[in-house]
Amino acid sequence: MFYKQLIFLFLINIQLYNSQQSASIWYDTDKGLPQNSVKDVTKDQYGFIWISTENGLVRYDGNNFVTYNHLNFKNNRFTSFFGNSKKDTIYNNTAFDENTALISKRNVSVLTRKSGCLQRVLRESKSNFIFTKNALSDQFENKDFFIYFDKKNYYHLLHDGTVQYKDHIITTLKDLPKNYISDTFCFDQTIFIISRSLQKIIKISPTRITYLDAPDIFFKNGIEVYWSQINNQSFIILNHTLYKIGYERNTFSLKKLEDYDLNKNSLSAIYHDEVNNKLYLGTLSDGLNVIKFNNFHVANKSDKSYENIFYSILPFEDDKVITSLGDVYNENGLVKQYHFNTTSSFFSLYDHQQNILVQGESGLLRFLKRSDYSKKENLSFQNEPSYVWKVRNYFMVTFHKPTLKSLLTFYRDSDFKTPFLQFSFPNIVTTVYQYRHDKWLVGTRDALFLIEAPTFVPKKISVGSLHVREITKTKDGNLWIMTQGNGFFLYKNKELITMPEDKNDYLLFSHTILEDPRGFLWISTNNGLFQVLKNNLLQYAKDRKTLPNYYRYSKEDGFNTNEFNGGCSPSASVIQNGNFVFPSIKGLVFFDPQKIRSYYPKNFFLERVVFYDSKSSIEGQNINLENNFYKATIWVDVPYYANRANLVIEAKLKGSKNEKWERVNSDGKYSISNLAPGHYQLIVRVLTSPKGKYIYKSININVKHLFYQILIFKFFAILFISVFALKLIKLRIKRQILKKKELEDIIETRTRKLSKTVSKLEYTKEQLRKESVQQKKLLETISHDIITPIKFLSITAKKLYETDEHDRYIQKKHFESFYKSSVEFYNFVKTLKEYAEIYNISEKNETYNVYEVVEAKKALFEVAAKEQNTLIVSNIKDPTYSKINQNVVAVIIHNLIDNAIKNTTNGMIELSTIEDESIFFLEVRDTGKGMSKEQMTYYEKLQDNIENEKLVLQKYSLGLHLILQLLMMINGKIEFKNNIPNGTIVSIKIKKQKYD
């Protein structure tokens, strides 16, 4: 028995001193509570914390307080909770028992119809004090109590010590103090009373009374007992320390929770949330105090901040680490100092004999284990070493050059005498790792290099600038590359695979990785400590789709700072007891990774909506919104009591234009606005596991249609619009057909005009070509024929020059010849001038009177005709109209009359015209000497081939050549006949053009 008591006391002592580091936060009216007097605290089966105040009931989900004080209660001064939270029936009476509130299905209602059990309790309350909670400040002397567990189990504890179960008395306890109820507590349906006089705890059950042993602390004077029936929890407070009572198999235990000063804060309610490791303390005047217990332990050297900045640490003994300064720490703080006097805190390492190597003033210092690290030896180098690593059986030393280049040297042992490999790098070497017998990875401030046999030439394998901090290896052989500003990478199959960033990009500055036995990787950064399943990262590396879930620990979880240190070697340690240790700028963080919980919600609810209009409503799983609603805010209520930065809530509005998952803020508010009338479904999911599992819930959203937005209205509107549009289309088609016909007529007219214009242009082009050819021939003929008269004039002039001035006969003969040649030359040139002027004649298609033209020419040649005793007769009627070019016709008539006068003496010249729709006919008859057959043949041949025939201007009349040229211009023909008995008949036929 004695040994059993020793073991019992030993276990009790373990429980007494097994406390955790904690963080405290107060909530009052400035932080969400409606009133600072907290009467009671409990938790419902859905995970919500309920707080009873004197101004309403409050529901708390870890972030938001929802106050219920606008119901039809006669007053809002609530008292203690009672009932059964597991059965979702929690009650609370208002002051003076005027109303009873029922908390069920996450809501509060006024209880109007009371059940038989509740009626029994209310009936008993008239003569007995209903004992549901043992409050610290309550005074219970000379009162009778009623304890109700369920309809089959209830007790009366009378002021004289009588214990009654149901309707029969079990016993009457003796030697109890008058206020014994203050030392009474319960577990499940068993009642316990502390008896200081007996040094026992009295156990009361329906059939018997039992006296139990308990630790001495239960019987000390000054203890305060607190019990809550609805929470099934009991506590004692002694010397400002709060303990939680445990009970199992007639054995009591105590667990120290927190130091608490009752005199400073009037404690009125206690609830320990073991699931979330939090303690809720309600006070009568200071609000609610929430204390979070943490499994992280921060060890500091002193209260001076600069002495609590840590870098390189080595595991030391079972539960400690040693720094490069020789300071030894456990989770409670500084344990021992060896005073290594190192000049750098950035590296330390063990050699093969467990001696510790640190940096000295000019080399390395080796502190010897056999002397308990009190003796040292100096290791000198030609240059001062900047960093030293031990990788497997090799030692690597890097020497920094003034140009920031590095010389990396490999040694086989810790004597550092003979290097077997040396490499030069263009930047400072930050880390080295050997992952095979003949392969090393080397990280620098700007790149990652690979060195391998047989060449042993550093080969850059990173792309772009990459500031490597550390290379570490997990149990499966995978290599992880930590960087400064670029996140972290998996190096696998000669490929650097970038790992996804967290939502705040804190992982861009990653220091190191430790792997725990459960398969989680712990990553220290400049802003928090991250936990992630290794398999999630490997799955992402495989498919590049499955994003990992990072869980972040921060100051809220017990750190003094979120900034951990890296860039040192080693930058974290796993000590022999399995704990992890990470250095930070405010202490060393110790923790057992298997005791650290990552919190994920178990459930969530979609049942609260804030409307910004008076007509929108929610009915069950349907949200009904007005057509012109401004906004609606849907609350995603998630009972979650950890760091809400790790809470992942995503929503998708099915049926909307942007139907994709989007992140919901940690406060759980999801707002919608500007939705078109119709039916939608809001799907919400919450992450419930580090493996990526979600729970899904949905709620329907109906946006009301106006009369013109309903389907039947749209149908008839579309029908009407379709018919109207069809009519418009038909009218437009008809109009287009008419326009098309008009356009075709216009096109046809313009096409005809264009065709005429084209024909005319083609005709003109042809005429111009012919004229050009004829002009060319004319110039050739003139250049040939003009030579003879000029040569004759020259010969005549020479003979005149050589003739004797006294031989007048010869001179006269030569002058006569000169005169005749000059006159002939003059006439030739004059004829050429007239011929050239035909190209200056403008084309006119105006109607004119041919009679007037002939009369004008007749008057012009009448004097010349009289000298020849010739009569000019015009047989042309007045008027005779024509559209053939007037200038051309005038020139032809002029030349025909001129030629006839020259060849007619004592005769007559007759002119006549005939004109029909297609031909203009002009005839000139003379009774002169007539044309020879040779002349007629020449002109007819010339007319048929005027382009190719050679012109003979001296032998034949230039006037007829002119007429032929003009006739070619106007598409005319000339015919020559002998006039009987004498003279010539010249007939001109001109075809009228289509455009006339």
PDB file of N, CA and C in Angstrom, residues 306-383:
ATOM      1  N   TYR A 306      19.356  41.842 -27.784  1.00  0.00           N
ATOM      2  CA  TYR A 306      20.465  41.491 -28.662  1.00  0.00           C
ATOM      3  C   TYR A 306      21.123  40.176 -28.253  1.00  0.00           C
ATOM      4  N   GLU A 307      20.942  39.746 -26.987  1.00  0.00           N
ATOM      5  CA  GLU A 307      21.509  38.471 -26.562  1.00  0.00           C
ATOM      6  C   GLU A 307      20.607  37.286 -26.904  1.00  0.00           C
ATOM      7  N   ASN A 308      19.413  37.570 -27.423  1.00  0.00           N
ATOM      8  CA  ASN A 308      18.460  36.505 -27.743  1.00  0.00           C
ATOM      9  C   ASN A 308      18.348  36.260 -29.252  1.00  0.00           C
ATOM     10  N   ILE A 309      19.338  36.757 -29.987  1.00  0.00           N
ATOM     11  CA  ILE A 309      19.389  36.496 -31.428  1.00  0.00           C
ATOM     12  C   ILE A 309      20.267  35.271 -31.653  1.00  0.00           C
ATOM     13  N   PHE A 310      19.687  34.232 -32.231  1.00  0.00           N
ATOM     14  CA  PHE A 310      20.394  32.966 -32.373  1.00  0.00           C
ATOM     15  C   PHE A 310      20.554  32.585 -33.850  1.00  0.00           C
ATOM     16  N   TYR A 311      21.690  31.910 -34.095  1.00  0.00           N
ATOM     17  CA  TYR A 311      21.952  31.395 -35.450  1.00  0.00           C
ATOM     18  C   TYR A 311      22.286  29.902 -35.351  1.00  0.00           C
ATOM     19  N   SER A 312      23.530  29.540 -35.553  1.00  0.00           N
ATOM     20  CA  SER A 312      23.918  28.138 -35.616  1.00  0.00           C
ATOM     21  C   SER A 312      23.732  27.445 -34.266  1.00  0.00           C
ATOM     22  N   ILE A 313      23.103  26.241 -34.300  1.00  0.00           N
ATOM     23  CA  ILE A 313      22.912  25.442 -33.089  1.00  0.00           C
ATOM     24  C   ILE A 313      23.196  23.979 -33.420  1.00  0.00           C
ATOM     25  N   LEU A 314      23.759  23.275 -32.427  1.00  0.00           N
ATOM     26  CA  LEU A 314      24.033  21.845 -32.561  1.00  0.00           C
ATOM     27  C   LEU A 314      23.259  21.091 -31.491  1.00  0.00           C
ATOM     28  N   PRO A 315      22.752  19.884 -31.777  1.00  0.00           N
ATOM     29  CA  PRO A 315      22.099  19.081 -30.731  1.00  0.00           C
ATOM     30  C   PRO A 315      23.115  18.717 -29.647  1.00  0.00           C
ATOM     31  N   PHE A 316      22.655  18.749 -28.419  1.00  0.00           N
ATOM     32  CA  PHE A 316      23.567  18.549 -27.291  1.00  0.00           C
ATOM     33  C   PHE A 316      22.834  17.753 -26.230  1.00  0.00           C
ATOM     34  N   GLU A 317      23.407  16.587 -25.907  1.00  0.00           N
ATOM     35  CA  GLU A 317      22.796  15.677 -24.940  1.00  0.00           C
ATOM     36  C   GLU A 317      21.377  15.315 -25.383  1.00  0.00           C
ATOM     37  N   ASP A 318      20.510  14.969 -24.430  1.00  0.00           N
ATOM     38  CA  ASP A 318      19.203  14.425 -24.800  1.00  0.00           C
ATOM     39  C   ASP A 318      18.193  15.493 -25.167  1.00  0.00           C
ATOM     40  N   ASP A 319      18.199  16.613 -24.475  1.00  0.00           N
ATOM     41  CA  ASP A 319      17.130  17.589 -24.648  1.00  0.00           C
ATOM     42  C   ASP A 319      17.655  19.012 -24.785  1.00  0.00           C
ATOM     43  N   LYS A 320      18.884  19.155 -25.259  1.00  0.00           N
ATOM     44  CA  LYS A 320      19.494  20.481 -25.289  1.00  0.00           C
ATOM     45  C   LYS A 320      20.145  20.742 -26.641  1.00  0.00           C
ATOM     46  N   VAL A 321      20.486  22.027 -26.818  1.00  0.00           N
ATOM     47  CA  VAL A 321      21.299  22.433 -27.963  1.00  0.00           C
ATOM     48  C   VAL A 321      22.419  23.309 -27.444  1.00  0.00           C
ATOM     49  N   ILE A 322      23.492  23.390 -28.238  1.00  0.00           N
ATOM     50  CA  ILE A 322      24.606  24.245 -27.887  1.00  0.00           C
ATOM     51  C   ILE A 322      24.852  25.193 -29.053  1.00  0.00           C
ATOM     52  N   THR A 323      25.082  26.462 -28.752  1.00  0.00           N
ATOM     53  CA  THR A 323      25.314  27.456 -29.789  1.00  0.00           C
ATOM     54  C   THR A 323      26.804  27.544 -30.100  1.00  0.00           C
ATOM     55  N   SER A 324      27.147  28.299 -31.113  1.00  0.00           N
ATOM     56  CA  SER A 324      28.556  28.471 -31.473  1.00  0.00           C
ATOM     57  C   SER A 324      29.312  29.265 -30.415  1.00  0.00           C
ATOM     58  N   LEU A 325      28.587  29.929 -29.510  1.00  0.00           N
ATOM     59  CA  LEU A 325      29.224  30.638 -28.398  1.00  0.00           C
ATOM     60  C   LEU A 325      29.500  29.715 -27.219  1.00  0.00           C
ATOM     61  N   GLY A 326      29.010  28.479 -27.290  1.00  0.00           N
ATOM     62  CA  GLY A 326      29.196  27.537 -26.188  1.00  0.00           C
ATOM     63  C   GLY A 326      28.095  27.597 -25.164  1.00  0.00           C
ATOM     64  N   ASP A 327      26.982  28.255 -25.453  1.00  0.00           N
ATOM     65  CA  ASP A 327      25.853  28.337 -24.520  1.00  0.00           C
ATOM     66  C   ASP A 327      24.929  27.148 -24.752  1.00  0.00           C
ATOM     67  N   VAL A 328      24.564  26.478 -23.646  1.00  0.00           N
ATOM     68  CA  VAL A 328      23.707  25.301 -23.724  1.00  0.00           C
ATOM     69  C   VAL A 328      22.311  25.682 -23.241  1.00  0.00           C
ATOM     70  N   TYR A 329      21.270  25.298 -24.045  1.00  0.00           N
ATOM     71  CA  TYR A 329      19.880  25.651 -23.724  1.00  0.00           C
ATOM     72  C   TYR A 329      19.010  24.399 -23.773  1.00  0.00           C
ATOM     73  N   ASN A 330      18.023  24.386 -22.865  1.00  0.00           N
ATOM     74  CA  ASN A 330      16.903  23.471 -23.040  1.00  0.00           C
ATOM     75  C   ASN A 330      15.655  24.322 -23.242  1.00  0.00           C
ATOM     76  N   GLU A 331      14.497  23.714 -23.258  1.00  0.00           N
ATOM     77  CA  GLU A 331      13.290  24.474 -23.589  1.00  0.00           C
ATOM     78  C   GLU A 331      12.938  25.527 -22.546  1.00  0.00           C
ATOM     79  N   ASN A 332      13.557  25.406 -21.359  1.00  0.00           N
ATOM     80  CA  ASN A 332      13.263  26.382 -20.300  1.00  0.00           C
ATOM     81  C   ASN A 332      14.228  27.552 -20.271  1.00  0.00           C
ATOM     82  N   GLY A 333      15.333  27.448 -21.008  1.00  0.00           N
ATOM     83  CA  GLY A 333      16.264  28.558 -21.033  1.00  0.00           C
ATOM     84  C   GLY A 333      17.715  28.110 -20.972  1.00  0.00           C
ATOM     85  N   LEU A 334      18.594  29.032 -20.566  1.00  0.00           N
ATOM     86  CA  LEU A 334      20.033  28.788 -20.521  1.00  0.00           C
ATOM     87  C   LEU A 334      20.355  27.814 -19.378  1.00  0.00           C
ATOM     88  N   VAL A 335      21.145  26.783 -19.704  1.00  0.00           N
ATOM     89  CA  VAL A 335      21.499  25.755 -18.722  1.00  0.00           C
ATOM     90  C   VAL A 335      22.965  25.864 -18.323  1.00  0.00           C
ATOM     91  N   LYS A 336      23.834  26.075 -19.297  1.00  0.00           N
ATOM     92  CA  LYS A 336      25.268  26.067 -19.017  1.00  0.00           C
ATOM     93  C   LYS A 336      25.980  26.885 -20.082  1.00  0.00           C
ATOM     94  N   GLN A 337      27.188  27.402 -19.729  1.00  0.00           N
ATOM     95  CA  GLN A 337      27.979  28.159 -20.685  1.00  0.00           C
ATOM     96  C   GLN A 337      29.406  27.615 -20.724  1.00  0.00           C
ATOM     97  N   TYR A 338      29.925  27.372 -21.960  1.00  0.00           N
ATOM     98  CA  TYR A 338      31.298  26.903 -22.146  1.00  0.00           C
ATOM     99  C   TYR A 338      32.224  28.018 -22.627  1.00  0.00           C
ATOM    100  N   HIS A 339      31.669  29.130 -23.026  1.00  0.00           N
ATOM    101  CA  HIS A 339      32.461  30.305 -23.416  1.00  0.00           C
ATOM    102  C   HIS A 339      33.459  29.961 -24.535  1.00  0.00           C
ATOM    103  N   PHE A 340      32.927  29.653 -25.702  1.00  0.00           N
ATOM    104  CA  PHE A 340      33.788  29.305 -26.829  1.00  0.00           C
ATOM    105  C   PHE A 340      34.517  30.510 -27.423  1.00  0.00           C
ATOM    106  N   ASN A 341      34.006  31.699 -27.188  1.00  0.00           N
ATOM    107  CA  ASN A 341      34.653  32.920 -27.697  1.00  0.00           C
ATOM    108  C   ASN A 341      34.875  32.881 -29.215  1.00  0.00           C
ATOM    109  N   THR A 342      33.893  32.428 -29.920  1.00  0.00           N
ATOM    110  CA  THR A 342      33.991  32.400 -31.378  1.00  0.00           C
ATOM    111  C   THR A 342      33.815  33.804 -31.957  1.00  0.00           C
ATOM    112  N   THR A 343      34.304  33.972 -33.171  1.00  0.00           N
ATOM    113  CA  THR A 343      34.153  35.273 -33.853  1.00  0.00           C
ATOM    114  C   THR A 343      32.983  35.258 -34.825  1.00  0.00           C
ATOM    115  N   SER A 344      32.299  34.134 -34.923  1.00  0.00           N
ATOM    116  CA  SER A 344      31.160  34.046 -35.836  1.00  0.00           C
ATOM    117  C   SER A 344      30.110  33.122 -35.257  1.00  0.00           C
ATOM    118  N   SER A 345      28.854  33.527 -35.381  1.00  0.00           N
ATOM    119  CA  SER A 345      27.746  32.702 -34.906  1.00  0.00           C
ATOM    120  C   SER A 345      27.098  31.908 -36.025  1.00  0.00           C
ATOM    121  N   PHE A 346      27.711  31.936 -37.218  1.00  0.00           N
ATOM    122  CA  PHE A 346      27.022  31.402 -38.384  1.00  0.00           C
ATOM    123  C   PHE A 346      27.349  29.951 -38.691  1.00  0.00           C
ATOM    124  N   PHE A 347      28.321  29.369 -38.045  1.00  0.00           N
ATOM    125  CA  PHE A 347      28.516  27.940 -38.253  1.00  0.00           C
ATOM    126  C   PHE A 347      29.166  27.322 -37.022  1.00  0.00           C
ATOM    127  N   SER A 348      28.860  26.057 -36.833  1.00  0.00           N
ATOM    128  CA  SER A 348      29.498  25.211 -35.827  1.00  0.00           C
ATOM    129  C   SER A 348      29.231  23.772 -36.269  1.00  0.00           C
ATOM    130  N   LEU A 349      30.141  22.854 -35.887  1.00  0.00           N
ATOM    131  CA  LEU A 349      29.982  21.479 -36.340  1.00  0.00           C
ATOM    132  C   LEU A 349      30.746  20.540 -35.418  1.00  0.00           C
ATOM    133  N   TYR A 350      30.331  19.274 -35.442  1.00  0.00           N
ATOM    134  CA  TYR A 350      31.053  18.216 -34.745  1.00  0.00           C
ATOM    135  C   TYR A 350      32.025  17.546 -35.716  1.00  0.00           C
ATOM    136  N   ASP A 351      33.199  17.178 -35.195  1.00  0.00           N
ATOM    137  CA  ASP A 351      34.069  16.335 -36.017  1.00  0.00           C
ATOM    138  C   ASP A 351      33.773  14.873 -35.689  1.00  0.00           C
ATOM    139  N   HIS A 352      34.604  13.958 -36.162  1.00  0.00           N
ATOM    140  CA  HIS A 352      34.318  12.531 -35.974  1.00  0.00           C
ATOM    141  C   HIS A 352      34.379  12.105 -34.505  1.00  0.00           C
ATOM    142  N   GLN A 353      35.097  12.845 -33.668  1.00  0.00           N
ATOM    143  CA  GLN A 353      35.214  12.511 -32.249  1.00  0.00           C
ATOM    144  C   GLN A 353      34.249  13.336 -31.386  1.00  0.00           C
ATOM    145  N   GLN A 354      33.263  13.997 -32.019  1.00  0.00           N
ATOM    146  CA  GLN A 354      32.282  14.831 -31.323  1.00  0.00           C
ATOM    147  C   GLN A 354      32.902  16.066 -30.690  1.00  0.00           C
ATOM    148  N   ASN A 355      34.099  16.434 -31.137  1.00  0.00           N
ATOM    149  CA  ASN A 355      34.642  17.738 -30.781  1.00  0.00           C
ATOM    150  C   ASN A 355      33.866  18.795 -31.559  1.00  0.00           C
ATOM    151  N   ILE A 356      33.812  19.998 -31.007  1.00  0.00           N
ATOM    152  CA  ILE A 356      33.032  21.075 -31.634  1.00  0.00           C
ATOM    153  C   ILE A 356      33.991  22.054 -32.287  1.00  0.00           C
ATOM    154  N   LEU A 357      33.740  22.355 -33.566  1.00  0.00           N
ATOM    155  CA  LEU A 357      34.551  23.300 -34.332  1.00  0.00           C
ATOM    156  C   LEU A 357      33.763  24.581 -34.530  1.00  0.00           C
ATOM    157  N   VAL A 358      34.414  25.698 -34.196  1.00  0.00           N
ATOM    158  CA  VAL A 358      33.829  27.019 -34.434  1.00  0.00           C
ATOM    159  C   VAL A 358      34.910  27.910 -35.037  1.00  0.00           C
ATOM    160  N   GLN A 359      34.525  29.080 -35.427  1.00  0.00           N
ATOM    161  CA  GLN A 359      35.478  29.996 -36.057  1.00  0.00           C
ATOM    162  C   GLN A 359      36.258  30.770 -35.001  1.00  0.00           C
ATOM    163  N   GLY A 360      37.591  30.851 -35.238  1.00  0.00           N
ATOM    164  CA  GLY A 360      38.437  31.647 -34.358  1.00  0.00           C
ATOM    165  C   GLY A 360      38.866  32.929 -35.061  1.00  0.00           C
ATOM    166  N   GLU A 361      39.817  33.614 -34.432  1.00  0.00           N
ATOM    167  CA  GLU A 361      40.233  34.897 -34.992  1.00  0.00           C
ATOM    168  C   GLU A 361      41.006  34.736 -36.302  1.00  0.00           C
ATOM    169  N   SER A 362      41.808  33.674 -36.435  1.00  0.00           N
ATOM    170  CA  SER A 362      42.605  33.508 -37.648  1.00  0.00           C
ATOM    171  C   SER A 362      42.423  32.134 -38.276  1.00  0.00           C
ATOM    172  N   GLY A 363      41.567  31.321 -37.690  1.00  0.00           N
ATOM    173  CA  GLY A 363      41.351  29.984 -38.225  1.00  0.00           C
ATOM    174  C   GLY A 363      40.156  29.345 -37.570  1.00  0.00           C
ATOM    175  N   LEU A 364      40.323  28.107 -37.135  1.00  0.00           N
ATOM    176  CA  LEU A 364      39.248  27.396 -36.457  1.00  0.00           C
ATOM    177  C   LEU A 364      39.673  27.045 -35.040  1.00  0.00           C
ATOM    178  N   LEU A 365      38.653  26.965 -34.156  1.00  0.00           N
ATOM    179  CA  LEU A 365      38.873  26.509 -32.788  1.00  0.00           C
ATOM    180  C   LEU A 365      38.187  25.161 -32.623  1.00  0.00           C
ATOM    181  N   ARG A 366      38.938  24.182 -32.086  1.00  0.00           N
ATOM    182  CA  ARG A 366      38.369  22.865 -31.831  1.00  0.00           C
ATOM    183  C   ARG A 366      38.286  22.672 -30.314  1.00  0.00           C
ATOM    184  N   PHE A 367      37.053  22.570 -29.794  1.00  0.00           N
ATOM    185  CA  PHE A 367      36.846  22.348 -28.372  1.00  0.00           C
ATOM    186  C   PHE A 367      36.654  20.850 -28.160  1.00  0.00           C
ATOM    187  N   LEU A 368      37.451  20.309 -27.265  1.00  0.00           N
ATOM    188  CA  LEU A 368      37.598  18.865 -27.134  1.00  0.00           C
ATOM    189  C   LEU A 368      36.559  18.279 -26.184  1.00  0.00           C
ATOM    190  N   LYS A 369      35.909  17.221 -26.648  1.00  0.00           N
ATOM    191  CA  LYS A 369      34.870  16.590 -25.855  1.00  0.00           C
ATOM    192  C   LYS A 369      35.457  15.916 -24.617  1.00  0.00           C
ATOM    193  N   ARG A 370      36.665  15.344 -24.744  1.00  0.00           N
ATOM    194  CA  ARG A 370      37.250  14.618 -23.611  1.00  0.00           C
ATOM    195  C   ARG A 370      37.536  15.529 -22.438  1.00  0.00           C
ATOM    196  N   SER A 371      37.600  16.819 -22.701  1.00  0.00           N
ATOM    197  CA  SER A 371      37.815  17.775 -21.600  1.00  0.00           C
ATOM    198  C   SER A 371      36.520  18.462 -21.208  1.00  0.00           C
ATOM    199  N   ASP A 372      35.380  17.867 -21.633  1.00  0.00           N
ATOM    200  CA  ASP A 372      34.069  18.489 -21.417  1.00  0.00           C
ATOM    201  C   ASP A 372      34.051  19.899 -22.025  1.00  0.00           C
ATOM    202  N   TYR A 373      34.716  19.998 -23.171  1.00  0.00           N
ATOM    203  CA  TYR A 373      34.748  21.218 -23.971  1.00  0.00           C
ATOM    204  C   TYR A 373      35.371  22.406 -23.240  1.00  0.00           C
ATOM    205  N   SER A 374      36.220  22.081 -22.266  1.00  0.00           N
ATOM    206  CA  SER A 374      36.903  23.171 -21.560  1.00  0.00           C
ATOM    207  C   SER A 374      38.248  23.495 -22.199  1.00  0.00           C
ATOM    208  N   LYS A 375      38.815  22.554 -22.964  1.00  0.00           N
ATOM    209  CA  LYS A 375      40.090  22.789 -23.631  1.00  0.00           C
ATOM    210  C   LYS A 375      39.863  22.896 -25.130  1.00  0.00           C
ATOM    211  N   LYS A 376      40.796  23.588 -25.758  1.00  0.00           N
ATOM    212  CA  LYS A 376      40.643  23.816 -27.192  1.00  0.00           C
ATOM    213  C   LYS A 376      41.996  23.717 -27.867  1.00  0.00           C
ATOM    214  N   GLU A 377      41.963  23.619 -29.191  1.00  0.00           N
ATOM    215  CA  GLU A 377      43.168  23.691 -30.003  1.00  0.00           C
ATOM    216  C   GLU A 377      42.875  24.541 -31.228  1.00  0.00           C
ATOM    217  N   ASN A 378      43.910  25.231 -31.683  1.00  0.00           N
ATOM    218  CA  ASN A 378      43.775  26.140 -32.824  1.00  0.00           C
ATOM    219  C   ASN A 378      44.136  25.420 -34.111  1.00  0.00           C
ATOM    220  N   LEU A 379      43.378  25.657 -35.136  1.00  0.00           N
ATOM    221  CA  LEU A 379      43.650  25.132 -36.474  1.00  0.00           C
ATOM    222  C   LEU A 379      43.895  26.324 -37.390  1.00  0.00           C
ATOM    223  N   SER A 380      45.123  26.431 -37.901  1.00  0.00           N
ATOM    224  CA  SER A 380      45.496  27.588 -38.712  1.00  0.00           C
ATOM    225  C   SER A 380      45.403  27.255 -40.200  1.00  0.00           C
ATOM    226  N   PHE A 381      45.073  28.280 -40.966  1.00  0.00           N
ATOM    227  CA  PHE A 381      44.998  28.175 -42.426  1.00  0.00           C
ATOM    228  C   PHE A 381      45.763  29.336 -43.033  1.00  0.00           C
ATOM    229  N   GLN A 382      46.152  29.174 -44.299  1.00  0.00           N
ATOM    230  CA  GLN A 382      46.856  30.255 -44.981  1.00  0.00           C
ATOM    231  C   GLN A 382      45.956  31.475 -45.099  1.00  0.00           C
ATOM    232  N   ASN A 383      44.663  31.215 -45.373  1.00  0.00           N
ATOM    233  CA  ASN A 383      43.669  32.294 -45.406  1.00  0.00           C
ATOM    234  C   ASN A 383      42.606  32.005 -44.361  1.00  0.00           C
TER     235      ASN A 383
END
